[in-house]
XYZ file of N, CA, C and O in Angstrom:
868
model
N -61.605 -22.959 -95.408
C -61.253 -21.562 -95.049
C -59.816 -21.276 -95.488
O -58.915 -21.216 -94.669
N -59.648 -21.138 -96.811
C -58.322 -20.863 -97.357
C -57.285 -21.878 -96.901
O -56.156 -21.531 -96.560
N -57.655 -23.149 -96.867
C -56.709 -24.205 -96.512
C -56.534 -24.413 -95.024
O -55.726 -25.241 -94.608
N -57.245 -23.659 -94.194
C -57.128 -23.786 -92.734
C -58.492 -24.137 -92.159
O -59.459 -23.402 -92.360
N -58.573 -25.241 -91.444
C -59.846 -25.679 -90.882
C -60.147 -24.964 -89.567
O -59.239 -24.432 -88.906
N -61.427 -24.963 -89.212
C -61.831 -24.365 -87.935
C -61.187 -25.095 -86.768
O -60.779 -24.478 -85.772
N -61.071 -26.432 -86.908
C -60.452 -27.231 -85.838
C -59.004 -26.800 -85.611
O -58.532 -26.735 -84.471
N -58.299 -26.531 -86.704
C -56.893 -26.114 -86.588
C -56.776 -24.762 -85.888
O -55.891 -24.547 -85.055
N -57.693 -23.853 -86.208
C -57.678 -22.530 -85.568
C -57.959 -22.660 -84.074
O -57.268 -22.051 -83.241
N -58.972 -23.472 -83.739
C -59.311 -23.662 -82.320
C -58.148 -24.301 -81.567
O -57.815 -23.901 -80.450
N -57.502 -25.293 -82.210
C -56.355 -25.946 -81.556
C -55.203 -24.960 -81.352
O -54.539 -24.969 -80.311
N -55.003 -24.082 -82.319
C -53.934 -23.080 -82.194
C -54.218 -22.120 -81.050
O -53.312 -21.749 -80.293
N -55.483 -21.694 -80.940
C -55.847 -20.798 -79.832
C -55.651 -21.508 -78.496
O -55.126 -20.928 -77.537
N -56.040 -22.788 -78.444
C -55.858 -23.557 -77.207
C -54.373 -23.655 -76.842
O -53.999 -23.495 -75.668
N -53.531 -23.922 -77.844
C -52.088 -24.046 -77.576
C -51.513 -22.732 -77.060
O -50.669 -22.730 -76.151
N -51.978 -21.616 -77.623
C -51.505 -20.313 -77.142
C -51.929 -20.092 -75.696
O -51.119 -19.667 -74.857
N -53.198 -20.372 -75.391
C -53.693 -20.202 -74.015
C -52.937 -21.123 -73.063
O -52.572 -20.726 -71.946
N -52.663 -22.362 -73.501
C -51.931 -23.326 -72.674
C -50.522 -22.814 -72.350
O -50.099 -22.807 -71.182
N -49.808 -22.369 -73.380
C -48.441 -21.884 -73.157
C -48.420 -20.643 -72.271
O -47.587 -20.527 -71.358
N -49.353 -19.712 -72.536
C -49.368 -18.465 -71.766
C -49.745 -18.720 -70.308
O -49.099 -18.202 -69.388
N -50.781 -19.531 -70.066
C -51.271 -19.737 -68.698
C -50.230 -20.462 -67.839
O -49.961 -20.047 -66.697
N -49.624 -21.533 -68.368
C -48.633 -22.280 -67.576
C -47.377 -21.436 -67.349
O -46.841 -21.371 -66.225
N -46.911 -20.758 -68.397
C -45.707 -19.916 -68.264
C -45.957 -18.765 -67.296
O -45.078 -18.423 -66.496
N -47.152 -18.176 -67.371
C -47.464 -17.055 -66.481
C -47.514 -17.522 -65.025
O -47.013 -16.833 -64.124
N -48.106 -18.693 -64.797
C -48.190 -19.214 -63.431
C -46.791 -19.452 -62.849
O -46.479 -18.981 -61.745
N -45.953 -20.171 -63.603
C -44.597 -20.462 -63.113
C -43.770 -19.180 -63.009
O -43.055 -18.953 -62.020
N -43.899 -18.320 -64.024
C -43.150 -17.060 -64.003
C -43.546 -16.172 -62.838
O -42.702 -15.490 -62.249
N -44.839 -16.186 -62.478
C -45.309 -15.386 -61.342
C -44.780 -15.947 -60.025
O -44.361 -15.180 -59.144
N -44.800 -17.277 -59.905
C -44.306 -17.904 -58.667
C -42.826 -17.610 -58.442
O -42.367 -17.550 -57.292
N -42.069 -17.449 -59.518
C -40.639 -17.129 -59.382
C -40.418 -15.616 -59.356
O -39.646 -15.096 -58.543
N -41.099 -14.897 -60.243
C -40.831 -13.470 -60.422
C -41.297 -12.587 -59.278
O -40.588 -11.644 -58.901
N -42.467 -12.883 -58.701
C -42.988 -12.025 -57.625
C -42.059 -12.047 -56.393
O -41.704 -10.978 -55.870
N -41.645 -13.230 -55.896
C -40.701 -13.222 -54.762
C -39.393 -12.498 -55.079
O -38.846 -11.798 -54.218
N -38.902 -12.657 -56.317
C -37.656 -11.973 -56.682
C -37.857 -10.457 -56.690
O -36.974 -9.701 -56.255
N -39.022 -9.999 -57.170
C -39.307 -8.568 -57.159
C -39.377 -8.027 -55.740
O -38.883 -6.927 -55.456
N -39.982 -8.800 -54.847
C -40.049 -8.387 -53.434
C -38.650 -8.315 -52.828
O -38.319 -7.379 -52.097
N -37.814 -9.324 -53.148
C -36.442 -9.334 -52.627
C -35.646 -8.126 -53.122
O -34.839 -7.560 -52.392
N -35.879 -7.734 -54.378
C -35.190 -6.559 -54.919
C -35.534 -5.305 -54.120
O -34.666 -4.472 -53.839
N -36.810 -5.175 -53.747
C -37.247 -4.000 -52.983
C -36.735 -4.058 -51.546
O -36.294 -3.049 -50.985
N -36.768 -5.266 -50.972
C -36.354 -5.415 -49.580
C -34.871 -5.136 -49.386
O -34.466 -4.529 -48.385
N -34.029 -5.612 -50.327
C -32.579 -5.603 -50.104
C -31.870 -4.384 -50.681
O -30.649 -4.255 -50.506
N -32.605 -3.490 -51.370
C -31.947 -2.284 -51.888
C -31.530 -1.401 -50.716
O -31.931 -1.620 -49.558
N -30.712 -0.384 -50.995
C -30.076 0.403 -49.926
C -31.074 1.030 -48.954
O -30.802 1.150 -47.767
N -32.248 1.436 -49.459
C -33.266 2.039 -48.584
C -34.428 1.084 -48.320
O -35.526 1.518 -47.976
N -34.181 -0.221 -48.475
C -35.238 -1.204 -48.290
C -35.424 -1.611 -46.833
O -34.766 -1.070 -45.927
N -36.320 -2.565 -46.638
C -36.611 -3.018 -45.274
C -35.446 -3.791 -44.692
O -35.118 -3.679 -43.509
N -34.783 -4.597 -45.529
C -33.627 -5.380 -45.114
C -32.486 -5.137 -46.092
O -32.189 -5.971 -46.949
N -31.834 -3.988 -46.031
C -30.796 -3.676 -47.019
C -29.656 -4.695 -47.003
O -29.172 -5.075 -45.928
N -29.277 -5.138 -48.188
C -28.165 -6.078 -48.328
C -27.538 -5.803 -49.698
O -27.983 -6.314 -50.717
N -26.508 -5.000 -49.697
C -25.924 -4.516 -50.953
C -25.430 -5.656 -51.842
O -25.662 -5.648 -53.053
N -24.748 -6.619 -51.237
C -24.187 -7.727 -52.011
C -25.276 -8.551 -52.688
O -25.208 -8.842 -53.886
N -26.279 -8.940 -51.916
C -27.379 -9.746 -52.463
C -28.123 -8.976 -53.552
O -28.449 -9.531 -54.619
N -28.393 -7.700 -53.273
C -29.123 -6.891 -54.262
C -28.338 -6.771 -55.561
O -28.906 -6.892 -56.657
N -27.030 -6.547 -55.455
C -26.200 -6.391 -56.656
C -26.209 -7.659 -57.508
O -26.346 -7.603 -58.740
N -26.088 -8.812 -56.852
C -26.079 -10.086 -57.592
C -27.432 -10.340 -58.245
O -27.513 -10.676 -59.433
N -28.500 -10.176 -57.459
C -29.842 -10.441 -57.993
C -30.204 -9.450 -59.099
O -30.754 -9.834 -60.145
N -29.877 -8.188 -58.872
C -30.158 -7.158 -59.868
C -29.418 -7.445 -61.182
O -29.987 -7.348 -62.275
N -28.143 -7.847 -61.068
C -27.350 -8.176 -62.252
C -27.878 -9.410 -62.961
O -27.932 -9.453 -64.197
N -28.278 -10.410 -62.191
C -28.820 -11.654 -62.761
C -30.072 -11.363 -63.592
O -30.225 -11.860 -64.725
N -30.961 -10.549 -63.048
C -32.195 -10.208 -63.762
C -31.898 -9.367 -64.999
O -32.486 -9.572 -66.068
N -30.949 -8.451 -64.872
C -30.581 -7.621 -66.032
C -30.016 -8.467 -67.163
O -30.302 -8.237 -68.341
N -29.187 -9.465 -66.808
C -28.578 -10.332 -67.831
C -29.656 -11.106 -68.577
O -29.665 -11.157 -69.812
N -30.587 -11.711 -67.822
C -31.646 -12.485 -68.468
C -32.525 -11.605 -69.349
O -32.942 -11.996 -70.441
N -32.803 -10.400 -68.879
C -33.687 -9.511 -69.638
C -33.014 -8.940 -70.882
O -33.677 -8.473 -71.792
N -31.683 -8.970 -70.910
C -30.964 -8.398 -72.058
C -30.881 -9.367 -73.231
O -30.496 -8.971 -74.325
N -31.249 -10.644 -73.012
C -31.173 -11.643 -74.090
C -32.477 -11.622 -74.887
O -33.548 -11.864 -74.327
N -32.423 -11.336 -76.190
C -33.648 -11.371 -77.010
C -34.293 -12.750 -76.954
O -33.585 -13.769 -76.927
N -35.620 -12.774 -76.945
C -36.317 -14.051 -76.751
C -36.007 -15.059 -77.847
O -35.883 -16.251 -77.588
N -35.877 -14.594 -79.077
C -35.632 -15.514 -80.182
C -34.272 -16.216 -80.000
O -34.102 -17.377 -80.392
N -33.306 -15.528 -79.391
C -31.999 -16.141 -79.099
C -32.108 -17.048 -77.879
O -31.512 -18.128 -77.823
N -32.884 -16.608 -76.894
C -33.094 -17.412 -75.690
C -33.704 -18.771 -76.041
O -33.347 -19.800 -75.452
N -34.616 -18.775 -77.010
C -35.266 -20.015 -77.435
C -34.236 -21.074 -77.809
O -34.363 -22.251 -77.455
N -33.214 -20.637 -78.527
C -32.196 -21.562 -79.023
C -31.131 -21.820 -77.957
O -30.674 -22.952 -77.787
N -30.749 -20.770 -77.230
C -29.639 -20.877 -76.282
C -29.895 -21.874 -75.158
O -28.965 -22.529 -74.675
N -31.137 -21.988 -74.716
C -31.415 -22.885 -73.591
C -32.017 -24.215 -74.052
O -32.669 -24.904 -73.271
N -31.771 -24.555 -75.295
C -32.274 -25.835 -75.807
C -31.848 -27.028 -74.943
O -32.677 -27.907 -74.648
N -30.580 -27.103 -74.507
C -30.203 -28.235 -73.639
C -31.019 -28.286 -72.339
O -31.395 -29.367 -71.879
N -31.284 -27.107 -71.753
C -32.082 -27.062 -70.529
C -33.509 -27.525 -70.805
O -34.103 -28.274 -70.011
N -34.052 -27.092 -71.942
C -35.413 -27.504 -72.316
C -35.494 -29.014 -72.481
O -36.429 -29.664 -71.982
N -34.485 -29.596 -73.168
C -34.480 -31.052 -73.370
C -34.329 -31.779 -72.040
O -34.949 -32.823 -71.811
N -33.534 -31.216 -71.130
C -33.312 -31.845 -69.817
C -34.598 -31.853 -68.987
O -34.902 -32.830 -68.302
N -35.386 -30.778 -69.068
C -36.576 -30.656 -68.224
C -37.768 -31.424 -68.788
O -38.442 -32.161 -68.057
N -38.036 -31.261 -70.087
C -39.252 -31.876 -70.654
C -38.949 -33.021 -71.620
O -39.877 -33.649 -72.132
N -37.654 -33.274 -71.890
C -37.287 -34.408 -72.739
C -37.429 -34.167 -74.219
O -37.272 -35.091 -75.022
N -37.765 -32.943 -74.624
C -37.897 -32.627 -76.046
C -37.719 -31.124 -76.237
O -37.764 -30.360 -75.270
N -37.486 -30.719 -77.465
C -37.299 -29.291 -77.751
C -38.321 -28.783 -78.753
O -38.203 -27.663 -79.239
N -39.308 -29.603 -79.063
C -40.299 -29.239 -80.067
C -41.704 -29.390 -79.480
O -41.995 -30.358 -78.790
N -42.560 -28.412 -79.741
C -43.940 -28.504 -79.270
C -44.273 -27.467 -78.220
O -43.397 -26.752 -77.715
N -45.548 -27.380 -77.862
C -46.026 -26.357 -76.935
C -45.443 -26.532 -75.536
O -45.069 -25.555 -74.885
N -45.365 -27.780 -75.067
C -44.824 -28.021 -73.727
C -43.355 -27.629 -73.651
O -42.909 -27.024 -72.664
N -42.599 -27.946 -74.694
C -41.183 -27.568 -74.719
C -41.021 -26.056 -74.744
O -40.076 -25.513 -74.151
N -41.932 -25.354 -75.404
C -41.837 -23.896 -75.498
C -42.058 -23.217 -74.149
O -41.639 -22.074 -73.953
N -42.713 -23.923 -73.226
C -42.989 -23.324 -71.912
C -41.701 -23.014 -71.150
O -41.630 -22.025 -70.420
N -40.673 -23.837 -71.328
C -39.410 -23.628 -70.590
C -38.782 -22.275 -70.946
O -38.532 -21.449 -70.049
N -38.505 -21.997 -72.227
C -37.947 -20.662 -72.532
C -38.911 -19.530 -72.216
O -38.472 -18.427 -71.863
N -40.217 -19.796 -72.316
C -41.184 -18.744 -71.979
C -41.087 -18.374 -70.496
O -41.175 -17.201 -70.129
N -40.896 -19.384 -69.645
C -40.745 -19.118 -68.202
C -39.469 -18.332 -67.928
O -39.468 -17.376 -67.136
N -38.365 -18.745 -68.576
C -37.079 -18.049 -68.380
C -37.179 -16.612 -68.889
O -36.530 -15.713 -68.363
N -37.990 -16.426 -69.908
C -38.169 -15.077 -70.468
C -39.018 -14.191 -69.556
O -38.709 -13.013 -69.346
N -40.075 -14.776 -68.972
C -41.059 -13.923 -68.298
C -40.755 -13.665 -66.825
O -41.126 -12.617 -66.293
N -40.077 -14.605 -66.106
C -39.940 -14.370 -64.663
C -39.060 -13.160 -64.332
O -39.369 -12.405 -63.401
N -37.945 -12.890 -65.069
C -37.207 -11.664 -64.757
C -37.996 -10.411 -65.121
O -37.873 -9.376 -64.458
N -38.822 -10.521 -66.172
C -39.674 -9.406 -66.582
C -40.679 -9.090 -65.477
O -40.876 -7.924 -65.099
N -41.305 -10.134 -64.933
C -42.262 -9.940 -63.846
C -41.562 -9.391 -62.608
O -42.083 -8.494 -61.921
N -40.383 -9.918 -62.295
C -39.635 -9.442 -61.122
C -39.381 -7.942 -61.202
O -39.560 -7.209 -60.221
N -38.986 -7.476 -62.384
C -38.701 -6.040 -62.534
C -39.984 -5.209 -62.437
O -40.001 -4.134 -61.831
N -41.061 -5.713 -63.024
C -42.332 -4.979 -62.949
C -42.861 -4.935 -61.520
O -43.397 -3.913 -61.075
N -42.726 -6.049 -60.806
C -43.164 -6.087 -59.411
C -42.340 -5.114 -58.580
O -42.881 -4.391 -57.721
N -41.046 -5.083 -58.828
C -40.178 -4.132 -58.117
C -40.673 -2.702 -58.327
O -40.810 -1.929 -57.367
N -40.954 -2.354 -59.577
C -41.433 -0.991 -59.878
C -42.766 -0.699 -59.195
O -42.991 0.412 -58.693
N -43.656 -1.694 -59.168
C -44.970 -1.499 -58.530
C -44.813 -1.257 -57.034
O -45.459 -0.371 -56.460
N -43.956 -2.051 -56.390
C -43.779 -1.914 -54.935
C -43.071 -0.609 -54.581
O -43.326 -0.023 -53.523
N -42.192 -0.144 -55.471
C -41.495 1.112 -55.202
C -42.433 2.312 -55.286
O -42.110 3.400 -54.780
N -43.596 2.121 -55.913
C -44.577 3.208 -56.000
C -45.308 3.430 -54.674
O -45.924 4.464 -54.470
N -45.223 2.428 -53.800
C -45.890 2.550 -52.494
C -45.145 3.593 -51.660
O -43.917 3.553 -51.552
N -45.894 4.508 -51.100
C -45.287 5.583 -50.331
C -44.509 5.082 -49.118
O -44.875 4.081 -48.492
N -43.427 5.785 -48.794
C -42.593 5.404 -47.648
C -43.397 5.482 -46.346
O -43.069 4.816 -45.365
N -44.466 6.285 -46.347
C -45.286 6.413 -45.151
C -45.915 5.092 -44.729
O -46.100 4.850 -43.520
N -46.247 4.234 -45.709
C -46.825 2.929 -45.383
C -45.808 2.080 -44.622
O -46.146 1.397 -43.639
N -44.554 2.138 -45.066
C -43.489 1.376 -44.393
C -43.290 1.910 -42.973
O -43.158 1.136 -42.012
N -43.275 3.233 -42.849
C -43.090 3.836 -41.525
C -44.251 3.470 -40.599
O -44.049 3.234 -39.395
N -45.463 3.430 -41.170
C -46.634 3.057 -40.365
C -46.504 1.627 -39.849
O -46.776 1.360 -38.665
N -46.065 0.712 -40.728
C -45.914 -0.686 -40.304
C -44.865 -0.815 -39.207
O -45.030 -1.599 -38.264
N -43.779 -0.029 -39.327
C -42.725 -0.078 -38.307
C -43.249 0.452 -36.972
O -42.946 -0.097 -35.909
N -44.038 1.539 -37.051
C -44.549 2.132 -35.807
C -45.513 1.183 -35.094
O -45.681 1.266 -33.869
N -46.149 0.300 -35.879
C -47.079 -0.665 -35.285
C -46.369 -1.945 -34.850
O -47.009 -2.884 -34.370
N -45.058 -1.978 -35.049
C -44.283 -3.136 -34.607
C -44.401 -4.344 -35.515
O -44.170 -5.484 -35.076
N -44.747 -4.125 -36.781
C -44.911 -5.252 -37.710
C -43.555 -5.858 -38.055
O -42.549 -5.147 -38.180
N -43.539 -7.180 -38.219
C -42.321 -7.863 -38.650
C -42.131 -7.629 -40.148
O -42.996 -7.059 -40.823
N -41.010 -8.098 -40.662
C -40.748 -7.934 -42.101
C -41.824 -8.628 -42.926
O -42.345 -8.065 -43.892
N -42.162 -9.862 -42.542
C -43.195 -10.601 -43.267
C -44.532 -9.877 -43.186
O -45.256 -9.752 -44.192
N -44.886 -9.385 -41.991
C -46.164 -8.683 -41.826
C -46.192 -7.382 -42.627
O -47.237 -7.006 -43.167
N -45.055 -6.698 -42.698
C -44.988 -5.460 -43.486
C -45.278 -5.741 -44.957
O -46.019 -4.999 -45.613
N -44.686 -6.829 -45.445
C -44.902 -7.176 -46.858
C -46.321 -7.676 -47.071
O -46.996 -7.260 -48.013
N -46.761 -8.579 -46.204
C -48.061 -9.243 -46.389
C -49.252 -8.311 -46.161
O -50.231 -8.345 -46.927
N -49.179 -7.479 -45.126
C -50.357 -6.699 -44.737
C -50.278 -5.207 -45.101
O -51.273 -4.489 -44.973
N -49.111 -4.728 -45.518
C -48.997 -3.305 -45.850
C -48.561 -3.088 -47.304
O -49.237 -2.405 -48.062
N -47.420 -3.673 -47.661
C -46.829 -3.411 -48.973
C -47.669 -3.992 -50.114
O -48.048 -3.278 -51.051
N -47.944 -5.299 -50.044
C -48.665 -5.958 -51.138
C -50.094 -5.437 -51.321
O -50.512 -5.155 -52.454
N -50.887 -5.285 -50.233
C -52.246 -4.745 -50.434
C -52.243 -3.347 -51.035
O -53.090 -3.028 -51.874
N -51.294 -2.513 -50.618
C -51.228 -1.146 -51.142
C -50.889 -1.131 -52.632
O -51.323 -0.241 -53.373
N -50.087 -2.103 -53.066
C -49.638 -2.131 -54.467
C -50.478 -3.073 -55.331
O -50.144 -3.281 -56.499
N -51.544 -3.644 -54.778
C -52.272 -4.702 -55.479
C -52.806 -4.255 -56.843
O -52.716 -4.990 -57.834
N -53.373 -3.059 -56.922
C -53.887 -2.572 -58.195
C -52.794 -2.491 -59.248
O -52.968 -2.917 -60.397
N -51.650 -1.959 -58.849
C -50.517 -1.854 -59.773
C -49.980 -3.239 -60.140
O -49.578 -3.472 -61.286
N -50.000 -4.167 -59.181
C -49.520 -5.528 -59.463
C -50.406 -6.231 -60.482
O -49.920 -6.998 -61.323
N -51.712 -5.973 -60.405
C -52.635 -6.570 -61.385
C -52.303 -6.068 -62.786
O -52.254 -6.839 -63.751
N -52.050 -4.765 -62.905
C -51.662 -4.216 -64.209
C -50.319 -4.773 -64.652
O -50.074 -4.980 -65.852
N -49.436 -5.024 -63.686
C -48.133 -5.625 -63.994
C -48.301 -6.998 -64.620
O -47.696 -7.321 -65.650
N -49.139 -7.821 -64.004
C -49.362 -9.169 -64.531
C -50.114 -9.117 -65.858
O -49.921 -9.985 -66.724
N -50.966 -8.107 -66.031
C -51.645 -7.936 -67.316
C -50.632 -7.650 -68.415
O -50.679 -8.243 -69.502
N -49.696 -6.756 -68.129
C -48.637 -6.437 -69.092
C -47.787 -7.668 -69.392
O -47.425 -7.925 -70.544
N -47.469 -8.437 -68.347
C -46.666 -9.647 -68.531
C -47.404 -10.667 -69.394
O -46.800 -11.339 -70.247
N -48.713 -10.786 -69.186
C -49.509 -11.740 -69.973
C -49.499 -11.373 -71.448
O -49.313 -12.238 -72.321
N -49.671 -10.094 -71.723
C -49.663 -9.644 -73.126
C -48.276 -9.836 -73.741
O -48.140 -10.229 -74.904
N -47.230 -9.599 -72.950
C -45.872 -9.857 -73.429
C -45.656 -11.323 -73.756
O -44.988 -11.670 -74.736
N -46.251 -12.186 -72.944
C -46.134 -13.633 -73.178
C -46.827 -14.038 -74.475
O -46.343 -14.923 -75.192
N -47.958 -13.419 -74.757
C -48.672 -13.739 -75.998
C -47.786 -13.429 -77.201
O -47.698 -14.219 -78.148
N -47.103 -12.302 -77.152
C -46.172 -11.964 -78.224
C -45.038 -12.967 -78.317
O -44.599 -13.341 -79.411
N -44.554 -13.423 -77.162
C -43.456 -14.399 -77.143
C -43.904 -15.752 -77.698
O -43.131 -16.439 -78.377
N -45.146 -16.147 -77.411
C -45.628 -17.433 -77.941
C -45.689 -17.403 -79.470
O -45.512 -18.440 -80.121
N -45.945 -16.228 -80.025
C -45.945 -16.112 -81.492
C -44.556 -16.420 -82.035
O -44.404 -17.087 -83.061
N -43.508 -15.948 -81.319
C -42.133 -16.249 -81.746
C -41.800 -17.707 -81.512
O -41.005 -18.310 -82.247
N -42.377 -18.293 -80.465
C -42.127 -19.709 -80.173
C -42.603 -20.593 -81.317
O -42.135 -21.722 -81.483
N -43.521 -20.071 -82.129
C -43.996 -20.813 -83.288
C -42.894 -21.105 -84.285
O -42.984 -22.072 -85.058
N -41.818 -20.301 -84.285
C -40.730 -20.515 -85.234
C -39.958 -21.792 -84.945
O -39.254 -22.307 -85.810
N -40.052 -22.320 -83.721
C -39.357 -23.574 -83.400
C -40.372 -24.678 -83.107
O -40.093 -25.616 -82.375
N -41.563 -24.521 -83.677
C -42.572 -25.565 -83.522
C -43.315 -25.520 -82.220
O -43.838 -26.536 -81.748
N -43.376 -24.350 -81.604
C -44.074 -24.233 -80.332
C -45.580 -24.336 -80.451
O -46.276 -24.479 -79.459
N -46.081 -24.259 -81.672
C -47.523 -24.314 -81.859
C -48.163 -22.983 -81.545
O -47.494 -21.965 -81.369
N -49.489 -22.957 -81.479
C -50.205 -21.737 -81.164
C -50.528 -20.911 -82.388
O -50.264 -21.292 -83.529
N -51.084 -19.740 -82.135
C -51.523 -18.848 -83.211
C -50.327 -18.369 -84.037
O -50.416 -18.220 -85.258
N -49.197 -18.140 -83.380
C -47.996 -17.701 -84.101
C -47.533 -18.740 -85.103
O -47.153 -18.415 -86.234
N -47.537 -19.997 -84.695
C -47.154 -21.083 -85.592
C -48.119 -21.179 -86.769
O -47.711 -21.432 -87.911
N -49.407 -20.957 -86.496
C -50.413 -20.980 -87.553
C -50.116 -19.893 -88.597
O -50.195 -20.140 -89.812
N -49.749 -18.707 -88.100
C -49.447 -17.599 -89.009
C -48.228 -17.898 -89.872
O -48.211 -17.620 -91.077
N -47.200 -18.496 -89.261
C -45.956 -18.759 -89.998
C -46.126 -19.920 -90.972
O -45.774 -19.825 -92.152
N -46.702 -21.033 -90.476
C -46.803 -22.247 -91.289
C -47.828 -22.133 -92.404
O -47.562 -22.493 -93.552
N -49.008 -21.621 -92.058
C -50.095 -21.595 -93.049
C -50.275 -20.214 -93.694
O -50.990 -20.088 -94.683
N -49.662 -19.194 -93.095
C -49.787 -17.866 -93.674
C -48.547 -17.436 -94.426
O -48.554 -17.343 -95.648
N -47.452 -17.244 -93.688
C -46.218 -16.727 -94.300
C -45.612 -17.708 -95.302
O -45.318 -17.343 -96.451
N -45.432 -18.973 -94.893
C -44.739 -19.933 -95.760
C -45.577 -20.338 -96.973
O -45.036 -20.807 -97.974
N -46.900 -20.175 -96.897
C -47.762 -20.543 -98.032
C -48.356 -19.309 -98.713
O -49.303 -19.426 -99.487
N -47.820 -18.149 -98.377
C -48.263 -16.887 -98.983
C -49.774 -16.718 -98.864
O -50.439 -16.259 -99.794
N -50.324 -17.107 -97.747
C -51.760 -17.008 -97.525
C -52.045 -15.770 -96.667
O -52.018 -15.819 -95.432
N -52.316 -14.673 -97.325
C -52.530 -13.399 -96.628
C -53.742 -13.463 -95.698
O -53.732 -12.864 -94.616
N -54.766 -14.193 -96.121
C -55.978 -14.287 -95.303
C -55.662 -14.870 -93.920
O -56.139 -14.367 -92.898
N -54.842 -15.935 -93.889
C -54.501 -16.568 -92.607
C -53.698 -15.617 -91.726
O -53.901 -15.549 -90.507
N -52.796 -14.872 -92.336
C -51.997 -13.915 -91.549
C -52.904 -12.869 -90.906
O -52.791 -12.575 -89.708
N -53.826 -12.319 -91.694
C -54.752 -11.319 -91.139
C -55.652 -11.942 -90.072
O -55.953 -11.313 -89.060
N -56.060 -13.188 -90.305
C -56.926 -13.859 -89.342
C -56.215 -14.032 -87.997
O -56.794 -13.779 -86.932
N -54.945 -14.444 -88.042
C -54.198 -14.644 -86.796
C -53.965 -13.311 -86.073
O -53.996 -13.255 -84.843
N -53.745 -12.256 -86.858
C -53.569 -10.930 -86.249
C -54.847 -10.517 -85.520
O -54.805 -10.018 -84.393
N -55.977 -10.745 -86.163
C -57.270 -10.389 -85.546
C -57.500 -11.202 -84.266
O -57.944 -10.673 -83.245
N -57.169 -12.503 -84.332
C -57.336 -13.359 -83.145
C -56.483 -12.833 -81.988
O -56.948 -12.724 -80.839
N -55.227 -12.494 -82.286
C -54.326 -12.002 -81.231
C -54.816 -10.665 -80.676
O -54.741 -10.419 -79.465
N -55.322 -9.794 -81.554
C -55.836 -8.496 -81.093
C -57.019 -8.701 -80.149
O -57.111 -8.055 -79.092
N -57.914 -9.614 -80.510
C -59.090 -9.879 -79.663
C -58.662 -10.418 -78.299
O -59.152 -9.973 -77.249
N -57.711 -11.380 -78.298
C -57.234 -11.957 -77.028
C -56.609 -10.875 -76.148
O -56.888 -10.782 -74.944
N -55.766 -10.034 -76.756
C -55.088 -8.970 -75.991
C -56.105 -7.973 -75.434
O -56.001 -7.536 -74.274
N -57.102 -7.613 -76.253
C -58.114 -6.659 -75.796
C -58.898 -7.210 -74.604
O -59.211 -6.485 -73.651
N -59.240 -8.485 -74.663
C -59.970 -9.113 -73.553
C -59.141 -9.093 -72.276
O -59.627 -8.721 -71.198
N -57.867 -9.489 -72.392
C -56.995 -9.533 -71.207
C -56.769 -8.130 -70.639
O -56.851 -7.916 -69.426
N -56.487 -7.165 -71.528
C -56.232 -5.802 -71.060
C -57.477 -5.204 -70.402
O -57.393 -4.540 -69.366
N -58.645 -5.450 -71.005
C -59.891 -4.937 -70.438
C -60.166 -5.521 -69.065
O -60.542 -4.796 -68.131
N -59.957 -6.836 -68.936
C -60.174 -7.479 -67.638
C -59.201 -6.948 -66.591
O -59.588 -6.664 -65.450
N -57.929 -6.807 -66.995
C -56.917 -6.301 -66.062
C -57.216 -4.888 -65.604
O -57.086 -4.563 -64.420
N -57.636 -4.037 -66.545
C -57.955 -2.648 -66.189
C -59.120 -2.576 -65.208
O -59.094 -1.805 -64.238
N -60.167 -3.360 -65.470
C -61.345 -3.328 -64.586
C -61.003 -3.849 -63.190
O -61.439 -3.293 -62.177
N -60.222 -4.930 -63.139
C -59.847 -5.485 -61.838
C -58.971 -4.517 -61.050
O -59.141 -4.342 -59.835
N -58.040 -3.846 -61.743
C -57.160 -2.880 -61.079
C -57.968 -1.707 -60.534
O -57.728 -1.238 -59.411
N -58.944 -1.230 -61.311
C -59.795 -0.132 -60.848
C -60.587 -0.533 -59.609
O -60.758 0.246 -58.670
N -61.085 -1.762 -59.632
C -61.865 -2.251 -58.491
C -61.002 -2.315 -57.234
O -61.437 -1.927 -56.142
N -59.766 -2.800 -57.387
C -58.866 -2.912 -56.235
C -58.446 -1.544 -55.713
O -58.144 -1.384 -54.534
N -58.406 -0.568 -56.630
C -58.027 0.787 -56.218
C -59.236 1.604 -55.769
O -59.108 2.781 -55.440
N -60.438 0.968 -55.836
C -61.688 1.620 -55.434
C -61.935 2.892 -56.231
O -62.373 3.924 -55.690
N -61.624 2.839 -57.566
C -61.839 4.021 -58.414
C -63.260 4.027 -58.966
O -63.830 2.990 -59.227
């Protein structure tokens, strides 16, 4: 197949799924709590704390302002410290996590801010604690939007894994660069584009249907 075997294509797809799934899991575990903290500690939040909000807000803004291709190189020492290497799919997960968790935190913040203030007032009138307000009122009300948030984050990660291919991260992006761009193989480039489009369409379709179901539309 124009110098590219079926096994190589399947392995590239597997590497992309591996990088995206692990990075998304870790990024969600870090990003969702940070997004909740941003909503809680803002001036009109449940537990306003100007100092904490300013520091956390600035920290997330700084991380989000660094282009991913620069982030890949800038945190090389951290990547080597955590996984013992800077080359390969596992090594690429470290910068992918650093890239995605502030993105998820900001998206989660936006989703939770869409919840009407009436829900918060209702929880207070019922005597709910801060944890109960978040667990039983805020998160369920925003669940549909949160699903779309994670869908957007997943698609963003797929794009980032393509860039991770430039430093040997593997995946479909690496296949496009190594066997398509560097060998002037137009067929491989188009093939990788089609593969990425199909993956994105599947994820977006699933996310949309799940969000509709949660919103009872």
